[in-house]
PDB file of C-alpha atoms in Angstrom:
ATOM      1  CA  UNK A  12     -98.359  53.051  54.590  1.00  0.00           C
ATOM      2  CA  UNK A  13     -98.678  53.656  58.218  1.00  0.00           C
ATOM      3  CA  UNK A  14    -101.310  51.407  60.360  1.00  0.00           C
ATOM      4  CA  UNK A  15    -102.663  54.864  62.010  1.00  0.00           C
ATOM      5  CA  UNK A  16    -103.355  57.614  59.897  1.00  0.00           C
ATOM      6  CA  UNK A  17    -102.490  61.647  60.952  1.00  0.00           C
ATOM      7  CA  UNK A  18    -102.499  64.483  59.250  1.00  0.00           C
ATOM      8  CA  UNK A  19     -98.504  65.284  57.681  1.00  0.00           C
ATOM      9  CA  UNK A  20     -98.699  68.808  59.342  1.00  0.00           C
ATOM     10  CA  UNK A  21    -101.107  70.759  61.783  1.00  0.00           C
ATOM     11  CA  UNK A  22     -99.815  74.652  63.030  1.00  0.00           C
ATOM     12  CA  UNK A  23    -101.064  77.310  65.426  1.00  0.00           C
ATOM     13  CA  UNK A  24     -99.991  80.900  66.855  1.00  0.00           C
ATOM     14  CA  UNK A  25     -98.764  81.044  70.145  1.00  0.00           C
ATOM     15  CA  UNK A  26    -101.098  80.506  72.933  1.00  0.00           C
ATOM     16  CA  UNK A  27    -103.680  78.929  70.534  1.00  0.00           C
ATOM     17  CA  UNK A  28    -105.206  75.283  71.137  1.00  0.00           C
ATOM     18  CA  UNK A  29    -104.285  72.792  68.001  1.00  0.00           C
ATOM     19  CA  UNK A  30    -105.319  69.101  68.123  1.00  0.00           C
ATOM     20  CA  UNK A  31    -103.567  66.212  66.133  1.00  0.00           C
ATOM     21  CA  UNK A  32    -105.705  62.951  64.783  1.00  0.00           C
ATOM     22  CA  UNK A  33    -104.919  59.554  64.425  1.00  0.00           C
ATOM     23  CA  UNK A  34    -107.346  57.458  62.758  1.00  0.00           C
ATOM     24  CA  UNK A  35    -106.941  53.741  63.029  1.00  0.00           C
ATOM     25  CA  UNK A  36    -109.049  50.320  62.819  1.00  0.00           C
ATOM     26  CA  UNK A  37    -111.238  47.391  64.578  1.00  0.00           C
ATOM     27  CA  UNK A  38    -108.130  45.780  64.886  1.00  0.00           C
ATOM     28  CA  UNK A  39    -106.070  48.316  67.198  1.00  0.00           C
ATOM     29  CA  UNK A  40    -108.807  51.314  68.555  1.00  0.00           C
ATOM     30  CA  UNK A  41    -112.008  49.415  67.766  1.00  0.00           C
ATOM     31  CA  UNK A  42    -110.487  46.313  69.499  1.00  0.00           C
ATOM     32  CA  UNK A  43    -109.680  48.340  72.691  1.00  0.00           C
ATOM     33  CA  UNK A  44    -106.476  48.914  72.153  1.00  0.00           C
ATOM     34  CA  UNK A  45    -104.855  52.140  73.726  1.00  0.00           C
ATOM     35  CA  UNK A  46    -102.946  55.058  72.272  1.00  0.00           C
ATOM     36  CA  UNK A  47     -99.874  56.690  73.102  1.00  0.00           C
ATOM     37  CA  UNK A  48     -98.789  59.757  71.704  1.00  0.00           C
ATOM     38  CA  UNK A  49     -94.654  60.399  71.381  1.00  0.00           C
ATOM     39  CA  UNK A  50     -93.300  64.318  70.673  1.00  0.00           C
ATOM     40  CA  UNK A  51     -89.689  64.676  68.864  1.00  0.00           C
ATOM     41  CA  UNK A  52     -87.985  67.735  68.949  1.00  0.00           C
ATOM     42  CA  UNK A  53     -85.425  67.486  66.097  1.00  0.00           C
ATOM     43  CA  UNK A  54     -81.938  65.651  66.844  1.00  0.00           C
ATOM     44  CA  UNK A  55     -83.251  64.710  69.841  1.00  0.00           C
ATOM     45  CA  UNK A  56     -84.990  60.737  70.763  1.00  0.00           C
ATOM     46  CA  UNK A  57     -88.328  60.585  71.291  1.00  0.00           C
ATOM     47  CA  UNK A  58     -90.299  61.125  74.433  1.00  0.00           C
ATOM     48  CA  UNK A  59     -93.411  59.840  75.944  1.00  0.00           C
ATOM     49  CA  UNK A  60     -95.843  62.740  76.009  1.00  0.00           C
ATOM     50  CA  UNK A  61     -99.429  60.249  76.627  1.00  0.00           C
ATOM     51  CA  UNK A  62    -100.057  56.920  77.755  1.00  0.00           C
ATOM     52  CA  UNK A  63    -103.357  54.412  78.007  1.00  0.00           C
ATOM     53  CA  UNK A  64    -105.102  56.964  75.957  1.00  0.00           C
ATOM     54  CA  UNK A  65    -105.011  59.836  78.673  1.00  0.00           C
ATOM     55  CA  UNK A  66    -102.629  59.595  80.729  1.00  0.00           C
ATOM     56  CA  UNK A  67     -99.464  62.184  81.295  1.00  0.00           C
ATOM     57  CA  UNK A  68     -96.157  61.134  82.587  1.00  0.00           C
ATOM     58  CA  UNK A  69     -94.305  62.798  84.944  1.00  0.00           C
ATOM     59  CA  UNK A  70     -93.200  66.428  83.761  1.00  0.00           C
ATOM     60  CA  UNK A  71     -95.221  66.507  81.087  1.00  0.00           C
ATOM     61  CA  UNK A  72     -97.332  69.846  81.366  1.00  0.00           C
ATOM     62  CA  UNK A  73    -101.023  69.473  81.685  1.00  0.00           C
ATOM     63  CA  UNK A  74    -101.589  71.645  78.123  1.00  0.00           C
ATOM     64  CA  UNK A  75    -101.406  68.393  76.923  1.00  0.00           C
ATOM     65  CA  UNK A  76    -103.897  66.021  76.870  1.00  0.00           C
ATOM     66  CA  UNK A  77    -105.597  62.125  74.724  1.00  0.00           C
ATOM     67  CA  UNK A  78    -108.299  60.950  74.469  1.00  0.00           C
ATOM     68  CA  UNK A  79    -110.163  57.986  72.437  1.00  0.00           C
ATOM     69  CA  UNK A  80    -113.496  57.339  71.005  1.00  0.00           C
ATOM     70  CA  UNK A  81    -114.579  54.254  68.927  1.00  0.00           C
ATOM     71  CA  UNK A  82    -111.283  53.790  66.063  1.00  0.00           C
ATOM     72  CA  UNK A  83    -110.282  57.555  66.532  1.00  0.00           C
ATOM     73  CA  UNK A  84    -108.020  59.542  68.541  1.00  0.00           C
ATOM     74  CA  UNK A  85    -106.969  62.715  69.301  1.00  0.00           C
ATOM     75  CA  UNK A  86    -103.932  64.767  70.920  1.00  0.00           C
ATOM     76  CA  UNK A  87    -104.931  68.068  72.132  1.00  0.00           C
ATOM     77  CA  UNK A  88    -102.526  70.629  72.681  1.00  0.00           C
ATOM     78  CA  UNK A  89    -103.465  74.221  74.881  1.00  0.00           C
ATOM     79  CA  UNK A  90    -101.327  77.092  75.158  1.00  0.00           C
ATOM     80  CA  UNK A  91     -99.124  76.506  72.256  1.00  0.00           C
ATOM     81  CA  UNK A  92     -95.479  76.959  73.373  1.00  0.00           C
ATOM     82  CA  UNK A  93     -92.628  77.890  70.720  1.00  0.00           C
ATOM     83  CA  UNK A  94     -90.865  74.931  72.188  1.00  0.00           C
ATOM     84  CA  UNK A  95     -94.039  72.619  71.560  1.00  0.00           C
ATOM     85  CA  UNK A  96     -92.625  72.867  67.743  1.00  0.00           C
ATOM     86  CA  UNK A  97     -91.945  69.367  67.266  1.00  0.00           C
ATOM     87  CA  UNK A  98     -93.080  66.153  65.166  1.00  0.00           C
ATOM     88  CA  UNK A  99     -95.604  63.879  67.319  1.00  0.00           C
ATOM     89  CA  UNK A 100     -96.406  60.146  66.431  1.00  0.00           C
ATOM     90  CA  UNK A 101     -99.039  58.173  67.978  1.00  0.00           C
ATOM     91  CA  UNK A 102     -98.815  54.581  68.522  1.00  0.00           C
ATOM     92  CA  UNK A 103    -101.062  51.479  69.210  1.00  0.00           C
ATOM     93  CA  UNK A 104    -101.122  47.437  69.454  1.00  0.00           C
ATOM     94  CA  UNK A 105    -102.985  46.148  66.439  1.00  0.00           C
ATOM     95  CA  UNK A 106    -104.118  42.571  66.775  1.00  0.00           C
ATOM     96  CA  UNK A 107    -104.275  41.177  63.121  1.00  0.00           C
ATOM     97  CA  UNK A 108    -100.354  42.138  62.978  1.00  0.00           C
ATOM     98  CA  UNK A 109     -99.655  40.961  66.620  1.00  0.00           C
ATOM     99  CA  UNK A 110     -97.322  44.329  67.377  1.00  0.00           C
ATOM    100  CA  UNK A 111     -97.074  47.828  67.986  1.00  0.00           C
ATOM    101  CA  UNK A 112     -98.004  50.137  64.747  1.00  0.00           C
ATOM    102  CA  UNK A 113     -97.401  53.365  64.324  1.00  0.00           C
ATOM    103  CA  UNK A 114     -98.635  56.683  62.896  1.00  0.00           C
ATOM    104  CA  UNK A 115     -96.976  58.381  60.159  1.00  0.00           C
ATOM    105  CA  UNK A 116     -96.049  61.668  62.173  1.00  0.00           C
ATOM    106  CA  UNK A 117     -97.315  64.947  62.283  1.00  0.00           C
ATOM    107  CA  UNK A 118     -94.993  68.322  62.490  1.00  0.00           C
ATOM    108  CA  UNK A 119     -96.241  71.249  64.452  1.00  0.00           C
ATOM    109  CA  UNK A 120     -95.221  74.137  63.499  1.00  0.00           C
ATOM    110  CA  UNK A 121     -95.713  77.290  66.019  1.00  0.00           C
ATOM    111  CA  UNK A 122     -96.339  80.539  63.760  1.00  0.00           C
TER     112      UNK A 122
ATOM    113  CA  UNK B  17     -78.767  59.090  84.214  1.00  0.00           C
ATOM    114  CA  UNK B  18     -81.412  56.780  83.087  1.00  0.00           C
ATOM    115  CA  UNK B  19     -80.777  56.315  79.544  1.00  0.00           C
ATOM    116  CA  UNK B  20     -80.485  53.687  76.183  1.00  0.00           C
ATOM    117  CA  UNK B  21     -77.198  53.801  73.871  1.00  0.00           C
ATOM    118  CA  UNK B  22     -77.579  51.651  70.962  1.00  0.00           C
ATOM    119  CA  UNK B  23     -74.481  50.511  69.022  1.00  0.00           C
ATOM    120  CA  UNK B  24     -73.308  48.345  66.224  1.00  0.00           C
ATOM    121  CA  UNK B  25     -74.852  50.102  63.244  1.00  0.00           C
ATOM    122  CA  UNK B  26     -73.384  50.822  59.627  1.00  0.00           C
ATOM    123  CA  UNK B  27     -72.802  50.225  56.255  1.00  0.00           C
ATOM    124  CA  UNK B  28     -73.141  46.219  55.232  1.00  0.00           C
ATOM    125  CA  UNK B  29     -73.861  44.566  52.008  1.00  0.00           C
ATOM    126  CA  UNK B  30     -77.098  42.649  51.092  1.00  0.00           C
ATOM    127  CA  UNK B  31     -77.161  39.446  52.768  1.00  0.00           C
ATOM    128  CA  UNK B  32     -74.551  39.816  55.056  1.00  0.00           C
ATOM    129  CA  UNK B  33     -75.349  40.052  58.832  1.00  0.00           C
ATOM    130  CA  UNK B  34     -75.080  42.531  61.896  1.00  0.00           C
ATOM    131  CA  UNK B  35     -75.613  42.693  65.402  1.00  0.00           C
ATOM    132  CA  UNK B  36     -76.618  45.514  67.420  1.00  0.00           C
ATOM    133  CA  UNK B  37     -76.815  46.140  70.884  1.00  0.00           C
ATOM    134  CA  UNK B  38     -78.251  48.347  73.479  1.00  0.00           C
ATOM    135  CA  UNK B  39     -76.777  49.713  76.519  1.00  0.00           C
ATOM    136  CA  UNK B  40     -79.272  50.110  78.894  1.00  0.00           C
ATOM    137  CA  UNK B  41     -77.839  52.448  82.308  1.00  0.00           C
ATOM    138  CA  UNK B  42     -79.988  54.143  85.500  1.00  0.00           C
ATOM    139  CA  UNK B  43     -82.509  51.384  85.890  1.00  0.00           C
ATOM    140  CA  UNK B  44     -83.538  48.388  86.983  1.00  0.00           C
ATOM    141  CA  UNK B  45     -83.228  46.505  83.024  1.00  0.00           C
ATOM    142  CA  UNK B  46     -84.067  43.110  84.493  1.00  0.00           C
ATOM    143  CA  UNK B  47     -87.510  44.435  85.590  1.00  0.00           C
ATOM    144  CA  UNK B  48     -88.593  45.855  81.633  1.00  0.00           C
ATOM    145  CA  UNK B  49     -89.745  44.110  78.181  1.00  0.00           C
ATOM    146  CA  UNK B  50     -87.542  45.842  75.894  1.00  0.00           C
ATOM    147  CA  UNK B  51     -88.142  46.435  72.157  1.00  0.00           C
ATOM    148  CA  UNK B  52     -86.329  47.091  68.711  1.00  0.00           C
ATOM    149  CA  UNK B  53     -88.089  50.017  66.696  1.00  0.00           C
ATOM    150  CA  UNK B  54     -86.935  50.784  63.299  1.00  0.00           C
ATOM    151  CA  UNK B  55     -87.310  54.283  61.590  1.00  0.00           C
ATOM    152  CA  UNK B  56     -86.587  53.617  57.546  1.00  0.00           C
ATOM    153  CA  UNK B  57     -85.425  57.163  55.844  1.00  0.00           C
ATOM    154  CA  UNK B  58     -88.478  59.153  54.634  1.00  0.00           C
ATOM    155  CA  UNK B  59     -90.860  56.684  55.904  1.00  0.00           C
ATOM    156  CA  UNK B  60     -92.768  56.108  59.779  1.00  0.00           C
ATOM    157  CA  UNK B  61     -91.877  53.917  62.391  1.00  0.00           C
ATOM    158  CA  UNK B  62     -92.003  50.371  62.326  1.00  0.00           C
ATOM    159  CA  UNK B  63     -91.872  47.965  65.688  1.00  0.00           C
ATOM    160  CA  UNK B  64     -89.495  45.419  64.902  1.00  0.00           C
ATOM    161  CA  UNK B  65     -89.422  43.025  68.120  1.00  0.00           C
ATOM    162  CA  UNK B  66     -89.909  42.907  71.942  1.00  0.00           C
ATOM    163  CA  UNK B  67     -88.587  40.471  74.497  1.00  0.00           C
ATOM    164  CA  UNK B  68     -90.022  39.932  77.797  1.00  0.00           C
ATOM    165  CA  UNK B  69     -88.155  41.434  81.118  1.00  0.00           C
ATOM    166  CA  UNK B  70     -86.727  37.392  81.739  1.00  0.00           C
ATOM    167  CA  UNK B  71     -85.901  36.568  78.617  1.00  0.00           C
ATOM    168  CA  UNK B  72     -88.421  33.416  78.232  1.00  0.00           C
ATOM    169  CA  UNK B  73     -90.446  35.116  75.194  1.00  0.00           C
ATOM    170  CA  UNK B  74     -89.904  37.021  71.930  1.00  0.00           C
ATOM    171  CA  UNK B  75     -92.254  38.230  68.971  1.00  0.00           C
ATOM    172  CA  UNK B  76     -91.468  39.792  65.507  1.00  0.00           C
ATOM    173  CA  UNK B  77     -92.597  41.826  62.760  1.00  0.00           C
ATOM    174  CA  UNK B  78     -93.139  39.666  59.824  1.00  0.00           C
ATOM    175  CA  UNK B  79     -90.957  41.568  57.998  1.00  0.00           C
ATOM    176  CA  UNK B  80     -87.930  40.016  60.194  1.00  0.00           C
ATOM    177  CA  UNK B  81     -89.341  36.893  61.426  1.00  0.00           C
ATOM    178  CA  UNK B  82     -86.772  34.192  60.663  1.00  0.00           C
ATOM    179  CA  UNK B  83     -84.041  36.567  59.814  1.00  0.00           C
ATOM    180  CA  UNK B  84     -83.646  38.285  63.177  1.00  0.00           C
ATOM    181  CA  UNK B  85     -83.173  37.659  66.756  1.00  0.00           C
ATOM    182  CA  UNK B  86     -83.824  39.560  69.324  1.00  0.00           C
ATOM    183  CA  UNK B  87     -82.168  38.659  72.931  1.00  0.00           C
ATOM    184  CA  UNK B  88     -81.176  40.160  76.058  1.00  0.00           C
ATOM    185  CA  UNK B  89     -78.014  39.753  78.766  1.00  0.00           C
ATOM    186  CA  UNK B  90     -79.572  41.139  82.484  1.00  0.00           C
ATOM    187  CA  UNK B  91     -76.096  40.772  83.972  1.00  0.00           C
ATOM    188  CA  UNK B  92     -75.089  42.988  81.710  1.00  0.00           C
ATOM    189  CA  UNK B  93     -77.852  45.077  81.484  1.00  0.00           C
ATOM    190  CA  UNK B  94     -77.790  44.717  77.034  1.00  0.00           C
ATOM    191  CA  UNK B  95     -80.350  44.110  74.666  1.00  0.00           C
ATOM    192  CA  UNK B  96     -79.341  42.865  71.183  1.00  0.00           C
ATOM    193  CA  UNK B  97     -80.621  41.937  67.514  1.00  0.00           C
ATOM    194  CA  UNK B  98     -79.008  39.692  65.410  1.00  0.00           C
ATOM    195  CA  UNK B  99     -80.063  40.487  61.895  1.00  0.00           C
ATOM    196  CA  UNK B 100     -79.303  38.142  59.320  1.00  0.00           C
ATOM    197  CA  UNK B 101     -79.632  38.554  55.410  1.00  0.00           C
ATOM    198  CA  UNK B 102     -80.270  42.130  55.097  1.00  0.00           C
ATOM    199  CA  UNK B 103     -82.138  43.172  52.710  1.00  0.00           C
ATOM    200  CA  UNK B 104     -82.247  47.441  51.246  1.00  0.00           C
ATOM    201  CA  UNK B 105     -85.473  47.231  53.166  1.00  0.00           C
ATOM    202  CA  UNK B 106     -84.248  46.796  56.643  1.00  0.00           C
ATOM    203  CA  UNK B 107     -82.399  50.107  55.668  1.00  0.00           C
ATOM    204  CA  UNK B 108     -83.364  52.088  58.583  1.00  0.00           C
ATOM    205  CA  UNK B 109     -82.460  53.708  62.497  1.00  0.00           C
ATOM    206  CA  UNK B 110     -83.048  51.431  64.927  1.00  0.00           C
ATOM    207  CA  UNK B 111     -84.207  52.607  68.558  1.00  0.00           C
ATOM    208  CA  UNK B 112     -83.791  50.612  71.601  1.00  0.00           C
ATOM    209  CA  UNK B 113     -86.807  51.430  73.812  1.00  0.00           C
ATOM    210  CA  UNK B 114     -88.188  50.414  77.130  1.00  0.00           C
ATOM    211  CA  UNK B 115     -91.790  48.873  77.639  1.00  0.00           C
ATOM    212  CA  UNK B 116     -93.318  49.784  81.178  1.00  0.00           C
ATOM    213  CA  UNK B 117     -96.289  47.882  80.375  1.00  0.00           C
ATOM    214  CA  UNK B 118     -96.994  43.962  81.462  1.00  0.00           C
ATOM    215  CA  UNK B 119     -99.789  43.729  79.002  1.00  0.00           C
ATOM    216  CA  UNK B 120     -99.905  44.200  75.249  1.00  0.00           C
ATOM    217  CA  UNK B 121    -100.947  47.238  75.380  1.00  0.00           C
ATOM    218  CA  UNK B 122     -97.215  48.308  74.976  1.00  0.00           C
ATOM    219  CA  UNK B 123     -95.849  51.496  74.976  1.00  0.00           C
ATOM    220  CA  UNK B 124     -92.001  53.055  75.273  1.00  0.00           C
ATOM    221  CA  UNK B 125     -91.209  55.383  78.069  1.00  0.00           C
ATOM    222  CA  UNK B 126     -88.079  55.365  77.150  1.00  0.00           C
ATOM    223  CA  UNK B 127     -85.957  55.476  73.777  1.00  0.00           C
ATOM    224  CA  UNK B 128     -82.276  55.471  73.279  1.00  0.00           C
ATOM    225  CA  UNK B 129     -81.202  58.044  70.627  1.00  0.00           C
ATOM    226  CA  UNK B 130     -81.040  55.304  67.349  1.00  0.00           C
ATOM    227  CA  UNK B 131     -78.270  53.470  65.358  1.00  0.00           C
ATOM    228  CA  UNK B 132     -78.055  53.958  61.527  1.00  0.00           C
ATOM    229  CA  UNK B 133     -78.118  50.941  59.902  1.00  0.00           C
ATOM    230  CA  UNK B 134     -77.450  51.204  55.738  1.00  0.00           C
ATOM    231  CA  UNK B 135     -77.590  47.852  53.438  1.00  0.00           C
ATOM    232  CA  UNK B 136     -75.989  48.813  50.265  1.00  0.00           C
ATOM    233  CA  UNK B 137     -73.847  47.224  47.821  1.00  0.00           C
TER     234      UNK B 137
END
């Protein structure tokens, strides 16, 4: 079982606002850990999409957007975009396993 | 281009050994902690190992600690892990990725496109 917990699915019509959880523990969130959130668009390798909890690299469009609070997180998601149709992991340190864990993955589909 | 190409991957028996590498290309590889990232079929991702931008240190999963090794050549800009005695549970696609971070709050900005890696008899 995945370290940080997400919902298998999540969808939305186009133009609509969806936000993905991840649920994790003291050991990762609750111990200050950040999270980064990854999108994969099938056959292709993942991409950063969010980093330190908030923060967008370059080129990634400002629809989307972390946050954190307490051993919860959340990737929001504005304007869906056929093209936003993609699976999206989120990822965190966790201090009891000393290394990264992940999320189990959650596929947005675009109606 | 700035990119990862993993290699080495395929079909081996249980308890036999392989060694994969990582071609790293675009960037400045001496200057990154790099990490192995394992994907087993139907199931989420699991972080495998990292090793620091110089080489001088190197932590595992439990699941491989003792089995594999994870170590890096800067003049030749590769990345490698040596597994030893496979097991059907190391059955899985294994990403290179690159670690921006020089804390442990690690993250992956960028992740070569995975090599297939089957133990069967």
């Amino acid at each position: 079982q995945p370290v940080l917990t997400q919902p298998p699915s999540v969808s939305g019509a186009p133009g609509q606002w969806v936000t993905i959880s991840c649920t994790g523990s003291s050991s990762n969130f609750g111990a200050g850990y950040d999270v980064h959130w990854y999108q994969q668009l099938p056959g292709t390798a993942p991409k950063l999409l969010i980093y330190g909890n908030s923060n967008r690299p370059s080129g990634v469009p400002d629809r989307f957007s972390g946050s954190k609070s307490g051993t919860s997180a959340s990737l929001a998601i504005t304007g869906l975009q056929p093209e936003d149709e993609a699976d999206y992991y989120c990822q965190s340190h966790d201090s009891s396993l000393s290394g990264s864990v992940f999320g189990g993955g959650t596929k947005l589909t675009v109606l | 281009q700035v990119q990862l190409v993993e290699s080495g991957g395929g079909v081996v028996q249980p308890g036999m050994s392989l060694r994969l590498s990582c071609a790293a290309s675009g960037f400045t590889f001496s200057s990154y902690g790099m990490h192995w990232v394992r994907q087993a079929p139907g199931k989420g991702r699991e972080w495998v190992a990292v090793i620091w931008y110089d080489g001088t240190q190197k932590y595992y999963a439990d699941s491989v600690k003792g089995r594999f090794t994870i170590s890096r050549d800067n003049s030749k800009n590769t990345l490698y892990l040596q597994m030893n005695s496979l097991t059907a549970e190391d059955t899985a696609v294994y990403y290179c990725v690159r670690c921006p971070s020089g804390t442990d709050n690690w993250y992956f900005d960028l992740w070569g496109r995975g090599t297939l890696v089957t133990v069967s008899s």
